[in-house]
Coordinates of C-alpha atoms and ligand atoms in Angstrom, one line a residue:
M1 CA 206.9 -227.4 -66.9
I2 CA 209.0 -229.2 -64.3
D3 CA 210.6 -225.9 -63.4
T4 CA 207.2 -224.6 -62.4
F5 CA 207.4 -226.6 -59.1
Q6 CA 210.5 -224.7 -58.0
E7 CA 208.9 -221.4 -59.0
R8 CA 205.9 -222.2 -56.8
Y9 CA 208.1 -223.3 -54.0
E10 CA 210.2 -220.1 -54.1
N11 CA 207.2 -217.8 -54.3
R12 CA 205.0 -219.6 -51.9
H13 CA 203.9 -216.5 -50.0
E14 CA 203.0 -214.5 -53.1
Y15 CA 201.1 -217.4 -54.5
A16 CA 199.0 -217.8 -51.3
K17 CA 198.2 -214.1 -51.1
Q18 CA 197.1 -214.2 -54.8
W19 CA 195.0 -217.3 -54.2
K20 CA 193.3 -215.4 -51.5
D21 CA 192.6 -212.3 -53.6
K22 CA 191.3 -214.4 -56.5
T23 CA 189.1 -216.8 -54.5
G24 CA 188.2 -214.8 -51.4
G25 CA 188.9 -218.1 -49.5
K26 CA 190.9 -218.7 -46.3
V27 CA 194.4 -219.9 -46.0
L28 CA 195.3 -222.4 -43.3
G29 CA 198.9 -222.8 -42.2
Y30 CA 199.6 -226.3 -41.0
F31 CA 202.5 -227.6 -39.1
C32 CA 202.6 -231.3 -39.8
T33 CA 201.5 -233.7 -42.6
Y34 CA 199.0 -235.4 -40.3
V35 CA 196.6 -232.5 -40.8
P36 CA 193.9 -234.0 -43.2
E37 CA 194.1 -231.7 -46.1
E38 CA 191.0 -233.5 -47.7
I39 CA 188.8 -232.0 -44.9
C40 CA 190.3 -228.6 -45.3
I41 CA 189.8 -228.5 -49.1
A42 CA 186.2 -229.7 -48.6
A43 CA 185.7 -226.5 -46.6
G44 CA 187.0 -224.4 -49.5
V45 CA 190.3 -223.6 -47.5
L46 CA 193.8 -223.6 -49.0
P47 CA 196.0 -225.7 -46.7
V48 CA 199.6 -224.5 -46.7
R49 CA 202.4 -226.2 -44.9
I50 CA 204.5 -223.9 -42.8
L51 CA 208.1 -224.4 -43.5
G52 CA 211.3 -222.7 -42.6
S53 CA 213.6 -220.5 -44.7
H54 CA 217.0 -222.0 -43.9
E55 CA 218.3 -218.6 -42.9
P56 CA 219.9 -217.8 -39.6
Q57 CA 217.5 -216.0 -37.1
D58 CA 217.6 -214.7 -33.6
V59 CA 214.0 -214.3 -32.7
T60 CA 212.9 -217.7 -31.3
E61 CA 215.2 -217.9 -28.3
P62 CA 212.6 -216.3 -25.8
H63 CA 209.9 -218.8 -26.9
I64 CA 211.4 -222.2 -27.6
F65 CA 214.4 -224.0 -26.2
A66 CA 217.5 -223.9 -28.4
M67 CA 217.7 -227.7 -28.1
Y68 CA 214.4 -228.1 -30.0
C69 CA 215.0 -229.2 -33.6
P70 CA 216.1 -226.4 -36.0
F71 CA 213.3 -227.1 -38.3
C72 CA 210.8 -226.2 -35.6
R73 CA 212.7 -223.1 -34.6
D74 CA 213.0 -222.0 -38.2
C75 CA 209.2 -222.5 -38.7
L76 CA 208.4 -220.4 -35.6
A77 CA 210.9 -217.7 -36.8
Q78 CA 208.9 -217.4 -40.0
G79 CA 205.7 -216.5 -37.9
L80 CA 207.5 -214.2 -35.5
E81 CA 209.1 -212.4 -38.5
G82 CA 205.6 -211.9 -40.1
K83 CA 206.4 -213.9 -43.2
Y84 CA 203.1 -215.7 -42.9
D85 CA 201.0 -212.6 -42.0
Y86 CA 198.5 -213.5 -44.7
L87 CA 197.4 -216.8 -42.9
D88 CA 193.9 -216.7 -41.7
G89 CA 194.4 -219.6 -39.2
I90 CA 196.8 -222.4 -38.2
S91 CA 196.5 -226.0 -37.3
I92 CA 198.5 -229.0 -36.2
A93 CA 197.8 -232.6 -35.8
Q94 CA 199.8 -234.1 -32.9
S95 CA 203.1 -235.5 -34.2
C96 CA 206.3 -234.6 -32.1
L97 CA 206.7 -232.4 -29.1
H98 CA 209.1 -230.0 -30.8
I99 CA 206.7 -229.0 -33.6
R100 CA 203.9 -228.8 -31.1
Q101 CA 205.8 -226.3 -29.2
A102 CA 206.4 -224.3 -32.4
Y103 CA 202.6 -224.3 -32.8
T104 CA 201.9 -223.3 -29.3
S105 CA 204.3 -220.5 -29.4
W106 CA 203.0 -219.3 -32.6
E107 CA 199.4 -219.3 -31.2
L108 CA 200.6 -217.3 -28.2
H109 CA 203.0 -214.8 -29.9
V110 CA 201.9 -214.4 -33.6
P111 CA 198.6 -212.6 -34.1
T112 CA 196.2 -215.5 -35.5
D113 CA 192.5 -215.3 -36.0
W114 CA 191.9 -219.0 -35.7
S115 CA 193.8 -222.1 -34.5
Y116 CA 193.0 -225.6 -34.1
Y117 CA 194.9 -228.5 -32.3
L118 CA 193.8 -231.8 -33.7
P119 CA 194.7 -234.7 -31.4
M120 CA 196.1 -237.4 -33.6
P121 CA 196.8 -240.6 -31.8
H122 CA 200.4 -241.8 -31.4
H123 CA 199.3 -245.4 -31.0
V124 CA 198.1 -245.8 -34.5
Q125 CA 198.6 -249.6 -34.3
S126 CA 195.8 -249.8 -31.8
P127 CA 192.3 -250.9 -33.0
R128 CA 191.0 -247.9 -31.2
A129 CA 193.0 -245.4 -33.4
V130 CA 190.5 -245.1 -36.3
P131 CA 187.3 -244.7 -34.1
Y132 CA 189.1 -242.2 -31.9
L133 CA 190.4 -240.1 -34.9
L134 CA 187.0 -240.3 -36.5
A135 CA 185.4 -238.6 -33.4
E136 CA 188.1 -235.9 -33.5
Y137 CA 187.6 -235.4 -37.3
E138 CA 183.8 -234.7 -36.6
K139 CA 184.9 -231.9 -34.2
F140 CA 187.5 -230.6 -36.7
K141 CA 185.0 -230.5 -39.4
K142 CA 182.5 -228.7 -37.3
A143 CA 185.1 -226.3 -36.2
L144 CA 186.0 -225.6 -39.8
E145 CA 182.3 -225.1 -40.8
D146 CA 182.0 -222.4 -38.0
W147 CA 185.2 -220.8 -39.0
T148 CA 184.5 -220.6 -42.7
G149 CA 180.7 -220.5 -42.7
N150 CA 180.7 -223.2 -45.2
K151 CA 178.7 -226.4 -44.5
I152 CA 180.8 -229.5 -45.4
T153 CA 178.7 -232.1 -47.0
D154 CA 179.7 -235.7 -47.8
D155 CA 180.1 -234.7 -51.5
D156 CA 182.5 -231.9 -50.4
L157 CA 184.5 -234.5 -48.6
K158 CA 184.5 -236.9 -51.5
R159 CA 185.6 -234.1 -53.7
G160 CA 188.4 -233.2 -51.3
I161 CA 189.4 -236.9 -51.3
E162 CA 189.4 -237.1 -55.1
T163 CA 191.5 -233.9 -55.3
V164 CA 194.1 -235.1 -53.1
N165 CA 194.2 -238.6 -54.2
K166 CA 194.6 -237.6 -57.9
D167 CA 197.7 -235.5 -57.0
R168 CA 199.1 -238.3 -55.0
Q169 CA 198.5 -240.9 -57.7
L170 CA 200.2 -238.6 -60.3
M171 CA 203.3 -238.0 -58.1
K172 CA 203.6 -241.7 -57.7
Q173 CA 203.7 -242.0 -61.4
V174 CA 206.6 -239.6 -61.6
Y175 CA 208.3 -241.6 -58.8
E176 CA 207.9 -244.8 -61.0
L177 CA 209.9 -243.0 -63.7
R178 CA 212.8 -242.6 -61.2
K179 CA 213.2 -246.3 -61.3
R180 CA 214.6 -246.0 -64.8
E181 CA 218.4 -246.6 -65.4
D182 CA 218.6 -243.0 -66.5
P183 CA 215.9 -241.2 -64.3
P184 CA 214.3 -238.3 -66.1
L185 CA 214.4 -236.0 -63.2
S186 CA 216.7 -235.3 -60.3
G187 CA 216.2 -235.6 -56.6
L188 CA 216.1 -231.9 -56.3
E189 CA 213.4 -231.6 -58.9
S190 CA 211.3 -234.3 -57.1
M191 CA 211.7 -232.5 -53.9
Y192 CA 210.4 -229.3 -55.5
M193 CA 207.5 -231.3 -56.9
V194 CA 206.4 -232.8 -53.6
V195 CA 207.0 -229.7 -51.4
S196 CA 205.1 -227.5 -53.9
S197 CA 202.1 -229.8 -53.5
Q198 CA 202.0 -228.9 -49.8
L199 CA 201.9 -225.1 -50.7
I200 CA 199.5 -224.5 -53.7
D201 CA 196.1 -225.4 -54.8
K202 CA 196.0 -229.2 -55.3
G203 CA 193.9 -229.3 -58.4
E204 CA 196.4 -226.9 -60.0
H205 CA 199.3 -229.0 -58.8
A206 CA 198.0 -232.1 -60.2
R207 CA 197.6 -230.4 -63.6
I208 CA 201.2 -229.4 -63.5
V209 CA 202.3 -233.0 -62.5
E210 CA 200.2 -234.3 -65.4
D211 CA 201.8 -232.0 -67.9
S212 CA 205.3 -232.8 -66.4
L213 CA 204.6 -236.5 -67.0
K214 CA 204.3 -235.8 -70.7
E215 CA 207.6 -233.8 -70.6
L216 CA 209.4 -236.6 -68.6
E217 CA 208.6 -239.4 -71.1
D218 CA 211.6 -238.7 -73.2
R219 CA 213.6 -236.6 -70.8
T220 CA 217.0 -237.5 -69.4
L221 CA 219.1 -235.7 -66.8
G222 CA 221.7 -234.9 -69.5
R223 CA 224.5 -235.9 -67.1
P224 CA 225.8 -239.2 -65.7
V225 CA 223.4 -240.6 -63.1
G226 CA 226.3 -241.7 -60.9
Q227 CA 225.6 -243.5 -57.7
R228 CA 221.8 -244.1 -57.1
L229 CA 221.0 -243.0 -53.6
I230 CA 218.0 -243.1 -51.2
I231 CA 217.7 -240.1 -48.9
L232 CA 215.8 -240.5 -45.6
G233 CA 215.0 -239.0 -42.2
S234 CA 213.3 -235.9 -40.9
E235 CA 211.7 -233.1 -42.9
N236 CA 214.1 -232.0 -45.5
D237 CA 213.7 -229.2 -48.0
D238 CA 217.3 -228.2 -47.9
H239 CA 217.7 -227.6 -51.6
E240 CA 221.4 -226.5 -51.3
F241 CA 222.3 -229.8 -49.6
I242 CA 220.5 -232.0 -52.2
K243 CA 222.0 -229.9 -55.1
M244 CA 225.5 -230.4 -53.6
V245 CA 225.1 -234.2 -53.2
E246 CA 223.8 -234.5 -56.8
S247 CA 226.6 -232.4 -58.1
C248 CA 229.2 -234.8 -56.7
G249 CA 228.5 -237.7 -59.0
S250 CA 225.1 -239.1 -57.6
T251 CA 221.3 -238.9 -58.1
F252 CA 218.7 -239.3 -55.5
V253 CA 216.2 -241.8 -56.9
I254 CA 213.9 -242.2 -53.8
D255 CA 213.3 -240.9 -50.4
D256 CA 211.5 -241.4 -47.1
H257 CA 210.8 -237.9 -45.9
C258 CA 207.6 -236.0 -44.8
T259 CA 208.5 -233.6 -47.6
G260 CA 208.6 -236.6 -49.9
T261 CA 207.1 -240.0 -50.0
R262 CA 205.7 -240.1 -46.5
Y263 CA 203.5 -237.2 -47.5
F264 CA 201.7 -238.7 -50.4
W265 CA 202.4 -242.4 -50.7
D266 CA 199.0 -243.5 -49.4
Q267 CA 195.7 -242.9 -50.9
V268 CA 192.3 -242.5 -49.2
S269 CA 190.3 -245.6 -50.4
L270 CA 186.5 -244.9 -50.1
N271 CA 185.3 -248.5 -50.6
G272 CA 181.6 -247.5 -49.9
E273 CA 182.6 -246.2 -46.5
D274 CA 181.6 -242.8 -45.2
P275 CA 184.3 -240.3 -46.2
L276 CA 185.4 -239.2 -42.8
T277 CA 186.0 -242.9 -41.7
A278 CA 187.9 -243.3 -45.0
I279 CA 190.1 -240.3 -44.3
A280 CA 190.8 -241.5 -40.7
K281 CA 191.9 -244.9 -41.9
R282 CA 194.2 -243.3 -44.4
Y283 CA 196.1 -241.1 -41.8
V284 CA 196.2 -244.0 -39.2
N285 CA 197.6 -246.5 -41.8
R286 CA 199.8 -244.2 -43.8
V287 CA 203.6 -244.6 -43.9
P288 CA 204.3 -243.3 -40.5
C289 CA 206.4 -240.7 -38.9
P290 CA 208.7 -242.3 -36.3
T291 CA 206.7 -240.8 -33.5
K292 CA 203.9 -243.2 -34.5
D293 CA 205.8 -246.2 -35.5
W294 CA 205.5 -248.5 -32.5
P295 CA 205.4 -251.1 -30.9
V296 CA 206.0 -252.7 -34.5
R297 CA 208.6 -250.8 -36.4
T298 CA 207.0 -250.7 -39.8
R299 CA 209.3 -248.0 -41.4
V300 CA 212.3 -250.2 -41.5
P301 CA 211.1 -252.8 -44.0
H302 CA 209.3 -250.1 -45.9
I303 CA 212.6 -248.2 -46.3
V304 CA 214.5 -251.3 -47.3
S305 CA 212.0 -252.1 -49.9
L306 CA 212.0 -248.7 -51.4
A307 CA 215.8 -248.8 -51.6
K308 CA 215.6 -252.1 -53.3
D309 CA 212.8 -251.3 -55.6
W310 CA 214.5 -248.1 -56.8
D311 CA 217.8 -250.0 -57.0
A312 CA 219.7 -247.6 -54.6
S313 CA 223.3 -248.4 -53.9
G314 CA 223.7 -246.1 -50.8
A315 CA 221.7 -244.2 -48.3
V316 CA 222.0 -240.7 -47.0
I317 CA 220.3 -240.6 -43.5
L318 CA 219.6 -237.1 -42.4
Q319 CA 218.5 -236.0 -39.0
Q320 CA 217.5 -232.6 -37.8
K321 CA 219.8 -231.9 -34.8
F322 CA 217.9 -232.8 -31.5
C323 CA 215.2 -234.8 -33.4
D324 CA 214.7 -237.7 -30.9
P325 CA 212.0 -239.6 -32.8
H326 CA 214.2 -240.0 -36.0
E327 CA 217.5 -240.4 -33.9
L328 CA 215.8 -243.5 -32.2
D329 CA 214.9 -245.1 -35.5
I330 CA 218.4 -244.6 -37.1
P331 CA 220.3 -247.6 -35.7
A332 CA 217.6 -250.0 -36.8
I333 CA 217.3 -248.4 -40.3
K334 CA 221.1 -248.3 -40.8
S335 CA 221.7 -251.9 -39.9
A336 CA 218.8 -253.1 -42.0
L337 CA 220.0 -251.1 -45.0
E338 CA 223.7 -252.4 -44.4
E339 CA 222.5 -256.0 -44.2
E340 CA 221.0 -255.5 -47.7
G341 CA 224.4 -254.3 -48.9
L342 CA 223.7 -250.6 -48.9
A343 CA 226.4 -248.3 -47.6
T344 CA 225.1 -245.5 -45.3
L345 CA 226.1 -241.9 -44.6
F346 CA 224.6 -240.2 -41.6
L347 CA 224.5 -236.3 -41.4
E348 CA 223.0 -233.9 -38.9
L349 CA 221.1 -231.0 -40.3
D350 CA 220.9 -227.5 -38.7
V351 CA 219.0 -224.4 -39.9
T352 CA 221.9 -223.8 -42.3
V353 CA 224.2 -226.6 -43.4
P354 CA 228.0 -226.5 -43.5
I355 CA 228.1 -227.3 -47.3
G356 CA 231.8 -227.4 -47.5
Q357 CA 232.3 -229.8 -44.6
F358 CA 229.4 -232.0 -45.8
K359 CA 230.8 -232.0 -49.4
T360 CA 234.0 -233.5 -48.1
R361 CA 232.1 -236.3 -46.5
V362 CA 229.8 -236.9 -49.3
E363 CA 232.7 -237.1 -51.8
A364 CA 234.4 -239.7 -49.5
F365 CA 231.1 -241.7 -49.3
L366 CA 230.6 -241.7 -53.0
E367 CA 234.2 -242.7 -53.6
I368 CA 233.6 -245.8 -51.4
L369 CA 230.6 -246.7 -53.5
D370 CA 232.5 -246.3 -56.7
E371 CA 235.3 -248.6 -55.4
E372 CA 232.6 -251.2 -54.3
D373 CA 231.4 -251.1 -57.8
L374 CA 234.8 -252.2 -59.1
F375 CA 234.8 -255.5 -57.2
Ligands
LIG401 S1 212.4 -233.1 -37.5 FE1 212.0 -234.5 -35.6 S2 211.8 -233.1 -33.9 FE2 211.7 -231.8 -35.7 S3 209.4 -231.7 -36.2 FE3 210.2 -233.5 -37.3 S4 209.9 -235.2 -35.9 FE4 209.8 -233.4 -34.8

């Protein structure tokens, strides 16, 4: 059952096309995890996160600077190459300038019937963030209604919330199992689980997670766990890289990525509130992307407590090349983790990863951790 996540991830385009044929619904490609999937689902839309392919490309140069992060350029390349030609619309909630540029270029150069830019506040720590976002959600809801022809009622919104919350809560249960001395699934399998949630029908995803939980009860990796690692930083669905690190005598037991915990960690709590307000509160208060983590840096203690709770002995800190938001956070995260006794390894990701070079650095890092264990 756990293999299903990888299959869905690898066949994401076929899946979305089949979903359209089966349901007659619209598919919305989204660029950032700040887009409120709950409202899209309430409108009967399938939200699908736009991701790169990790393959070299030469189509984005006229549209986006080469010093924009490789993830953004890779995403845009997918649109320019027609890989997402089945999308009925695209959307973004403001996060960083690079991904916004990918969205804008897509809007200009890839034939798209519908697009929606959702202004998501950067200053989420301001008391005005929730009322501001609520007003924006009212407009987003109305735009979705006009686009789909479906009126979105409060009951629809509640259904959207319950659907996404259930999937989040089940994935968190899987993450709890990763605290075990012998975790029942690898970091790679976890990544496939979370990323596939961004690509397929949420109800279906939750059912697969539920079945996987039964499978995971008595499962072990069938290999030594090795060093327990936390992986953190920018977007990361670089399966080759994760596989390589885990093949060198380690296991990723926890993460802080927007293709990992940052995506699903926080629930919408209704508490008798109107559903749109509850959704706005969730996105304002969620574990933040570094673009929104100021003036108080809340990510740093959060990451340290994840590392401690999941008993990690080392941290692999990844950054997409040219990603300023993450780069600015790294010194603070690195020193906080090192103060807690965790060794850190910093690596910079590009569209493709020099697996051989990185392997040498990862092996040296793991050797240091193994030596520390001896004393
Ligand atoms: S990796 Fe950094 S620059 Fe790229 S989309 Fe994410 S936050 Fe923006």
